[in-house]
Coordinates of C-alpha atoms and ligand atoms in Angstrom, one line a residue:
X1 CA 53.2 -15.7 -15.3
X2 CA 55.1 -17.6 -18.1
X3 CA 57.9 -18.3 -15.7
X4 CA 57.8 -16.9 -12.2
X5 CA 60.2 -19.2 -10.7
X6 CA 63.3 -17.2 -11.0
X7 CA 61.4 -14.5 -9.1
X8 CA 60.2 -16.8 -6.5
X9 CA 63.8 -18.2 -5.9
X10 CA 65.0 -14.5 -5.6
X11 CA 62.2 -13.6 -2.9
X12 CA 62.9 -16.9 -0.9
X13 CA 66.5 -16.3 -0.9
X14 CA 66.5 -12.4 -0.2
X15 CA 63.2 -11.3 1.1
X16 CA 61.2 -14.2 2.3
X17 CA 58.5 -11.9 3.8
X18 CA 58.3 -8.7 1.6
X19 CA 55.9 -5.8 1.8
X20 CA 54.7 -5.1 -1.7
X21 CA 53.9 -1.4 -2.1
X22 CA 51.7 -2.0 -5.2
X23 CA 49.2 -4.4 -3.8
X24 CA 49.7 -3.7 -0.1
X25 CA 50.2 -7.3 0.7
X26 CA 53.1 -9.0 2.7
X27 CA 54.3 -11.4 0.3
X28 CA 55.6 -14.7 2.0
X29 CA 57.5 -17.3 -0.2
X30 CA 59.2 -20.0 2.1
X31 CA 57.6 -23.3 2.6
X32 CA 57.7 -23.4 6.5
X33 CA 56.4 -19.9 6.8
X34 CA 53.5 -20.5 4.5
X35 CA 52.6 -23.8 6.1
X36 CA 52.7 -22.0 9.7
X37 CA 50.4 -19.2 8.5
X38 CA 48.0 -21.6 7.1
X39 CA 48.0 -23.7 10.3
X40 CA 47.4 -20.7 12.6
X41 CA 43.9 -19.7 11.6
X42 CA 43.3 -17.9 14.8
X43 CA 46.0 -15.3 13.8
X44 CA 45.7 -15.5 10.2
X45 CA 42.1 -15.5 8.9
X46 CA 41.1 -16.4 5.4
X47 CA 38.4 -13.7 5.3
X48 CA 40.1 -11.8 2.6
X49 CA 40.7 -14.9 0.4
X50 CA 37.8 -13.9 -1.9
X51 CA 38.0 -10.3 -1.7
X52 CA 38.7 -8.2 -4.9
X53 CA 42.2 -7.6 -5.3
X54 CA 41.2 -4.4 -7.2
X55 CA 38.4 -2.5 -5.8
X56 CA 35.0 -2.9 -7.7
X57 CA 34.1 0.2 -9.9
X58 CA 30.9 2.2 -9.3
X59 CA 29.1 0.9 -12.4
X60 CA 29.9 -2.8 -11.4
X61 CA 28.9 -2.0 -7.9
X62 CA 25.6 -0.8 -9.0
X63 CA 24.9 -3.6 -11.4
X64 CA 25.5 -6.1 -8.7
X65 CA 23.5 -4.3 -6.1
X66 CA 20.5 -4.0 -8.5
X67 CA 20.9 -7.6 -9.5
X68 CA 20.6 -8.7 -5.8
X69 CA 24.0 -10.1 -5.8
X70 CA 24.6 -11.1 -2.1
X71 CA 26.9 -14.3 -2.7
X72 CA 29.4 -14.9 -0.1
X73 CA 32.2 -17.2 -0.1
X74 CA 30.9 -20.8 0.5
X75 CA 33.7 -21.9 2.8
X76 CA 37.2 -20.6 1.9
X77 CA 36.6 -17.0 3.3
X78 CA 34.6 -18.0 6.2
X79 CA 36.0 -18.2 9.8
X80 CA 35.3 -20.7 12.7
X81 CA 32.6 -21.3 14.2
X82 CA 30.6 -20.5 10.9
X83 CA 33.3 -22.3 8.8
X84 CA 33.2 -25.4 11.0
X85 CA 29.5 -25.7 10.8
X86 CA 29.1 -25.3 7.2
X87 CA 32.2 -27.5 6.2
X88 CA 30.6 -30.3 8.3
X89 CA 27.6 -30.2 6.2
X90 CA 29.5 -30.0 2.9
X91 CA 31.9 -32.7 3.9
X92 CA 29.0 -35.2 4.4
X93 CA 27.8 -34.6 1.0
X94 CA 31.2 -35.2 -0.4
X95 CA 31.0 -38.9 0.2
X96 CA 33.1 -41.7 -1.3
X97 CA 29.9 -43.0 -2.5
X98 CA 29.4 -40.0 -4.9
X99 CA 32.8 -40.5 -6.2
X100 CA 32.2 -44.1 -6.8
X101 CA 29.2 -43.4 -8.7
X102 CA 30.8 -40.6 -10.8
X103 CA 34.1 -42.5 -11.6
X104 CA 32.7 -44.6 -14.6
X105 CA 31.0 -41.4 -16.0
X106 CA 34.1 -39.3 -15.7
X107 CA 36.0 -42.0 -17.4
X108 CA 33.6 -42.5 -20.3
X109 CA 33.6 -38.6 -20.8
X110 CA 37.4 -38.5 -20.9
X111 CA 37.6 -41.4 -23.4
X112 CA 35.0 -39.8 -25.6
X113 CA 36.9 -36.6 -25.7
X114 CA 40.2 -38.2 -26.3
X115 CA 38.9 -40.4 -29.0
X116 CA 37.2 -37.4 -30.7
X117 CA 40.6 -35.5 -30.7
X118 CA 42.6 -38.6 -31.9
X119 CA 40.3 -39.1 -34.8
X120 CA 41.4 -36.0 -36.4
X121 CA 43.2 -36.7 -39.6
X122 CA 45.5 -33.7 -39.3
X123 CA 46.9 -35.2 -36.0
X124 CA 46.8 -32.0 -34.0
X125 CA 45.0 -31.0 -31.0
X126 CA 44.9 -28.7 -27.9
X127 CA 44.6 -30.7 -24.6
X128 CA 43.4 -27.6 -22.9
X129 CA 40.4 -27.1 -25.2
X130 CA 39.8 -30.7 -26.3
X131 CA 40.0 -32.4 -23.0
X132 CA 40.7 -30.3 -19.9
X133 CA 38.2 -27.5 -20.4
X134 CA 34.9 -29.6 -20.6
X135 CA 35.7 -32.6 -18.4
X136 CA 35.9 -31.2 -14.9
X137 CA 33.0 -28.8 -15.7
X138 CA 30.8 -31.6 -16.8
X139 CA 31.9 -33.6 -13.7
X140 CA 30.9 -30.8 -11.2
X141 CA 27.7 -29.9 -12.9
X142 CA 26.7 -33.5 -12.6
X143 CA 27.7 -33.6 -9.0
X144 CA 25.8 -30.6 -8.2
X145 CA 22.8 -31.4 -10.4
X146 CA 23.2 -28.5 -12.6
X147 CA 22.5 -28.4 -16.4
X148 CA 25.4 -30.3 -18.1
X149 CA 24.5 -28.4 -21.4
X150 CA 25.6 -25.2 -19.7
X151 CA 29.5 -25.8 -19.8
X152 CA 30.3 -22.8 -21.7
X153 CA 27.9 -20.6 -19.6
X154 CA 29.6 -21.8 -16.5
X155 CA 33.0 -21.2 -18.0
X156 CA 32.1 -17.7 -18.9
X157 CA 30.7 -17.1 -15.3
X158 CA 33.8 -18.6 -13.8
X159 CA 36.3 -16.5 -16.0
X160 CA 34.3 -13.4 -14.8
X161 CA 34.7 -14.6 -11.2
X162 CA 38.4 -15.1 -11.6
X163 CA 38.9 -11.7 -13.4
X164 CA 36.7 -9.8 -11.0
X165 CA 38.4 -11.1 -7.7
X166 CA 41.9 -12.0 -8.7
X167 CA 42.3 -9.8 -11.8
X168 CA 43.2 -6.2 -12.6
X169 CA 40.3 -4.9 -14.7
X170 CA 39.6 -1.3 -15.2
X171 CA 36.0 0.1 -14.1
X172 CA 34.9 -0.1 -17.7
X173 CA 36.2 -3.8 -18.2
X174 CA 34.4 -4.9 -15.1
X175 CA 31.0 -4.2 -16.4
X176 CA 30.2 -7.3 -18.6
X177 CA 31.8 -9.4 -15.7
X178 CA 29.4 -7.8 -13.1
X179 CA 26.3 -8.8 -15.3
X180 CA 27.8 -12.4 -15.5
X181 CA 28.2 -12.6 -11.7
X182 CA 24.6 -11.5 -11.3
X183 CA 23.5 -14.2 -13.6
X184 CA 25.6 -16.7 -11.9
X185 CA 24.5 -16.0 -8.5
X186 CA 20.8 -16.1 -9.5
X187 CA 21.4 -19.6 -11.2
X188 CA 23.0 -20.9 -7.7
X189 CA 19.8 -19.7 -5.8
X190 CA 17.6 -21.4 -8.6
X191 CA 19.3 -24.7 -8.1
X192 CA 18.6 -24.6 -4.3
X193 CA 15.0 -23.8 -4.8
X194 CA 14.7 -26.4 -7.4
X195 CA 16.3 -29.2 -5.1
X196 CA 13.9 -28.1 -2.4
X197 CA 11.0 -28.5 -4.5
X198 CA 11.9 -31.7 -6.5
X199 CA 14.7 -33.4 -4.4
X200 CA 17.3 -35.4 -6.7
X201 CA 20.2 -37.6 -6.5
X202 CA 23.0 -35.0 -6.3
X203 CA 25.0 -32.8 -3.8
X204 CA 22.6 -29.8 -3.7
X205 CA 19.6 -32.3 -2.9
X206 CA 21.9 -33.9 -0.1
X207 CA 22.5 -30.6 1.5
X208 CA 18.9 -29.4 1.3
X209 CA 18.0 -32.9 2.8
X210 CA 20.5 -32.5 5.5
X211 CA 19.0 -29.0 6.2
X212 CA 15.5 -30.5 6.4
X213 CA 16.7 -33.1 8.8
X214 CA 18.0 -30.5 11.2
X215 CA 21.6 -29.6 9.9
X216 CA 22.2 -26.0 10.6
X217 CA 22.7 -24.5 7.2
X218 CA 20.5 -21.8 5.5
X219 CA 19.4 -21.5 1.9
X220 CA 21.7 -18.6 1.3
X221 CA 24.7 -20.6 2.7
X222 CA 24.0 -23.6 0.5
X223 CA 23.6 -21.3 -2.6
X224 CA 26.9 -19.7 -1.6
X225 CA 28.6 -23.1 -1.4
X226 CA 27.2 -23.9 -5.0
X227 CA 28.6 -20.5 -6.0
X228 CA 32.1 -21.7 -4.7
X229 CA 31.9 -25.2 -6.0
X230 CA 30.7 -24.3 -9.5
X231 CA 33.9 -22.3 -9.8
X232 CA 36.5 -24.1 -7.5
X233 CA 35.2 -27.5 -8.9
X234 CA 36.4 -27.1 -12.5
X235 CA 38.6 -24.0 -13.0
X236 CA 41.7 -25.4 -10.9
X237 CA 41.0 -28.9 -12.3
X238 CA 41.1 -27.8 -16.0
X239 CA 44.5 -26.2 -15.0
X240 CA 45.8 -29.5 -13.4
X241 CA 44.8 -31.6 -16.3
X242 CA 46.4 -29.1 -18.8
X243 CA 49.5 -28.9 -16.6
X244 CA 49.9 -32.6 -16.4
X245 CA 50.4 -32.8 -20.0
X246 CA 52.2 -29.5 -20.6
X247 CA 54.9 -30.4 -18.1
X248 CA 55.0 -34.2 -18.6
X249 CA 55.1 -34.2 -22.5
X250 CA 58.0 -31.7 -22.3
X251 CA 60.0 -34.4 -20.6
X252 CA 59.6 -37.4 -23.2
X253 CA 61.8 -39.9 -21.1
X254 CA 59.4 -39.4 -18.1
X255 CA 56.4 -39.5 -20.2
X256 CA 57.4 -42.8 -21.7
X257 CA 58.0 -44.1 -18.1
X258 CA 54.4 -43.3 -17.2
X259 CA 53.2 -44.8 -20.6
X260 CA 55.0 -48.2 -19.6
X261 CA 54.1 -48.2 -15.9
X262 CA 50.7 -47.2 -14.7
X263 CA 51.8 -47.2 -11.1
X264 CA 53.7 -44.1 -11.6
X265 CA 50.4 -42.1 -12.4
X266 CA 49.5 -41.1 -8.9
X267 CA 52.9 -39.7 -8.0
X268 CA 53.1 -37.8 -11.3
X269 CA 49.9 -35.9 -10.6
X270 CA 51.4 -34.9 -7.2
X271 CA 54.6 -33.8 -8.7
X272 CA 52.7 -31.7 -11.3
X273 CA 50.7 -30.1 -8.5
X274 CA 54.1 -29.4 -6.7
X275 CA 55.9 -28.2 -9.9
X276 CA 53.3 -26.3 -11.5
X277 CA 50.2 -25.7 -9.2
X278 CA 46.9 -24.4 -10.4
X279 CA 46.8 -21.8 -7.6
X280 CA 50.2 -20.1 -7.0
X281 CA 49.2 -17.6 -4.3
X282 CA 46.4 -17.4 -1.7
X283 CA 45.6 -14.8 0.9
X284 CA 45.2 -14.4 4.7
X285 CA 44.7 -11.5 6.9
X286 CA 46.3 -10.8 10.3
X287 CA 43.9 -10.5 13.0
X288 CA 46.4 -9.0 15.6
X289 CA 49.9 -7.6 15.7
X290 CA 52.2 -10.5 14.9
X291 CA 55.3 -11.6 12.8
X292 CA 56.3 -14.1 10.1
X293 CA 60.0 -15.2 10.2
X294 CA 60.8 -12.2 12.4
X295 CA 59.1 -9.6 10.1
X296 CA 56.6 -7.6 12.1
X297 CA 53.0 -7.9 10.6
X298 CA 50.4 -5.4 11.8
X299 CA 46.9 -6.2 12.8
X300 CA 44.6 -6.1 9.7
X301 CA 47.4 -6.6 7.3
X302 CA 46.9 -8.8 4.2
X303 CA 49.3 -11.7 3.4
X304 CA 49.9 -13.2 0.0
X305 CA 51.2 -16.7 0.3
X306 CA 53.1 -17.8 -2.5
X307 CA 52.5 -21.6 -2.7
X308 CA 54.2 -21.7 -6.0
X309 CA 57.3 -20.5 -4.4
X310 CA 57.0 -22.7 -1.4
X311 CA 56.6 -25.9 -3.6
X312 CA 60.1 -25.2 -4.8
X313 CA 61.8 -24.6 -1.5
X314 CA 64.9 -26.6 -1.2
X315 CA 64.5 -26.8 2.6
X316 CA 61.5 -29.0 1.8
X317 CA 62.3 -30.5 -1.6
X318 CA 65.4 -31.8 -2.9
X319 CA 66.6 -30.4 -6.2
X320 CA 63.3 -28.5 -6.3
X321 CA 63.7 -27.1 -9.7
X322 CA 63.7 -30.6 -11.2
X323 CA 60.5 -32.1 -12.3
X324 CA 60.6 -35.8 -11.0
X325 CA 57.7 -38.1 -11.2
X326 CA 59.2 -40.4 -8.6
X327 CA 59.9 -37.7 -6.0
X328 CA 59.2 -39.4 -2.7
X329 CA 57.6 -36.3 -0.9
X330 CA 55.8 -34.7 -3.8
X331 CA 52.5 -34.9 -1.9
X332 CA 53.7 -32.5 0.8
X333 CA 53.2 -29.6 -1.7
X334 CA 51.0 -26.7 -0.6
X335 CA 49.0 -26.4 -3.7
X336 CA 45.6 -27.5 -1.9
X337 CA 46.4 -25.3 1.1
X338 CA 46.9 -26.8 4.6
X339 CA 44.9 -26.8 7.7
X340 CA 41.2 -26.3 8.4
X341 CA 40.5 -24.9 4.8
X342 CA 42.5 -27.8 3.1
X343 CA 40.9 -28.2 -0.4
X344 CA 37.5 -30.2 0.0
X345 CA 37.8 -31.4 -3.7
X346 CA 41.3 -32.6 -3.8
X347 CA 40.3 -36.2 -4.2
X348 CA 38.0 -35.3 -7.0
X349 CA 40.7 -33.2 -8.8
X350 CA 43.3 -35.9 -8.4
X351 CA 40.8 -38.6 -9.6
X352 CA 40.0 -36.7 -12.9
X353 CA 43.7 -35.9 -13.6
X354 CA 44.7 -39.6 -12.9
X355 CA 41.9 -40.9 -15.3
X356 CA 42.9 -38.4 -18.0
X357 CA 46.6 -39.4 -17.7
X358 CA 45.7 -43.1 -17.7
X359 CA 43.6 -43.1 -20.6
X360 CA 45.7 -40.9 -22.9
X361 CA 48.8 -42.8 -22.0
X362 CA 47.2 -45.9 -23.1
X363 CA 45.9 -44.5 -26.5
X364 CA 48.5 -42.1 -27.7
X365 CA 51.9 -43.1 -26.4
X366 CA 53.4 -41.0 -29.4
X367 CA 51.9 -37.8 -28.0
X368 CA 54.1 -34.7 -28.1
X369 CA 54.0 -31.0 -27.4
X370 CA 53.6 -29.1 -30.6
X371 CA 54.7 -25.7 -29.8
X372 CA 55.5 -25.2 -26.1
X373 CA 56.7 -21.6 -26.7
X374 CA 53.3 -20.5 -27.9
X375 CA 51.6 -21.3 -24.5
X376 CA 50.4 -18.2 -22.7
X377 CA 49.2 -17.7 -19.3
X378 CA 46.3 -15.5 -18.1
X379 CA 47.2 -12.3 -16.1
X380 CA 46.1 -13.2 -12.6
X381 CA 47.4 -12.9 -9.1
X382 CA 46.4 -16.5 -8.0
X383 CA 45.3 -18.7 -10.8
X384 CA 48.3 -19.7 -13.1
X385 CA 46.3 -21.0 -16.1
X386 CA 47.9 -22.1 -19.5
X387 CA 45.6 -21.0 -22.2
X388 CA 46.6 -23.9 -24.5
X389 CA 48.4 -27.1 -24.6
X390 CA 49.0 -27.9 -28.3
X391 CA 49.9 -31.4 -29.1
X392 CA 50.6 -33.7 -32.1
X393 CA 50.9 -37.4 -32.4
X394 CA 52.2 -40.3 -34.6
X395 CA 49.8 -42.2 -36.8
Ligands
LIG1 C1 43.8 -29.0 -8.9 C2 42.7 -28.6 -8.4 C3 42.4 -27.9 -7.2 C4 43.5 -27.1 -6.5 C5 44.7 -26.7 -7.0 C6 42.7 -26.5 -5.4 C7 43.1 -25.7 -4.5 C8 42.6 -25.1 -3.4 C9 43.2 -24.2 -2.3 C10 44.5 -23.6 -2.4 C11 42.2 -23.9 -1.5 C12 42.3 -23.0 -0.2 C13 43.0 -23.8 1.0 C14 43.3 -22.8 2.1 O1 42.7 -21.7 2.1 O2 43.9 -23.2 3.1 C15 41.1 -24.8 -1.8 C16 39.8 -24.7 -1.0 C17 38.6 -25.3 -1.5 N1 38.6 -26.1 -2.6 FE1 39.9 -26.5 -3.9 N2 41.3 -27.0 -5.3 C18 41.3 -27.8 -6.4 C19 40.0 -28.4 -6.8 C20 38.8 -28.4 -6.1 C21 37.6 -29.1 -6.5 C22 37.5 -30.0 -7.8 C23 36.7 -28.7 -5.6 C24 35.2 -29.2 -5.5 C25 34.7 -30.1 -6.2 C26 37.2 -27.8 -4.7 C27 36.6 -27.3 -3.7 C28 37.2 -26.4 -2.6 C29 36.6 -25.9 -1.5 C30 35.1 -26.0 -1.2 C31 37.4 -25.3 -0.8 C32 37.3 -24.3 0.4 C33 37.5 -25.3 1.7 C34 37.4 -24.6 3.0 O3 37.6 -23.4 3.1 O4 37.1 -25.2 3.9 N3 38.6 -27.6 -4.9 N4 41.3 -25.3 -2.9

């Protein structure tokens, strides 16, 4: 996880579609192949996108059954026509008006966090913990109408979700996480019931209102969407904000350019998404006998699409191993997927990273990475999450 890029390069060059015995997945690493798979949803379904990589153990299964855990992916693992129907309702709730209302609130929250960090006399901080961790969580909780005092609880539930689905836990290790998932799902259902009874000015209430006005979506589907958003809506953005500073501060010349010219901020965020995406791999399942780049793929096979590798494919990006904030086609990265499942929250993620970069660049131009070698990444097949971004700054 610390540096998968040499392995990615080897795969692209030597085995762009490789069957991996250990996981049982066909691993795909070239840009054009991954984009084509994403685009062909009739052959390659997303139904395995949220399936546990390692099967749940008997104790975890029992805890989840007894706890009434019936959550199902809000959107990403659903197939048309169900996916089309639910996405239409969700998309209507993700309106520009909601972002407009949220923006000043997000900015204020970011400024408060930064100023708190910069006030420390020892002039040391951790942008993962001091900024990236809370901000997107508070944003999504506000958007959904959930309790913003529960950041740590939602982070705990989300960590469990990431570990239980894309991690490699033993049966024993799964037990506390199974309890967390039960609590998490119960809270999603409670939020739907609360919006039905009390209304509100938030995304949950919007979806409940749409349902009352005839939109075809069940309570269980709305709760499942919350189950997705309360995870997807912050975990990956925490990583994006962390990576923005981890990567940019490592290159002080480019950092200074951003400090001096705010117009470079948007391009920088997309280059970070390309160069070091929050999600480096995502799954699909073949629905018939087919092929990718001439390699036969049998009906029912799982595919692991390495977007982290695609984003450094030199057939798509010139000098791909270089981080370049002025790269003209950085936005063509596949970090938000592609096609019918293209990330619903991409604008919200970009907005928060953009504000974080603008506000820090304006307040702490002398910011530096303190100890880049100490940064570790969690063990996970899809989410490449730096666990700290230690920084220091001049007086
Ligand atoms: C840097 C931040 C983010 C990254 C890298 C990211 C990445 C992704 C990826 C790779 C997918 C799957 C695409 C596919 O299967 O083709 C996805 C789907 C999705 N994302 Fe994001 N995401 C981010 C932020 C967000 C945020 C902030 C939200 C919500 C507020 C969100 C909500 C969703 C939803 C609901 C889907 C499912 C869409 C569908 O299946 O139709 N994401 N995202």
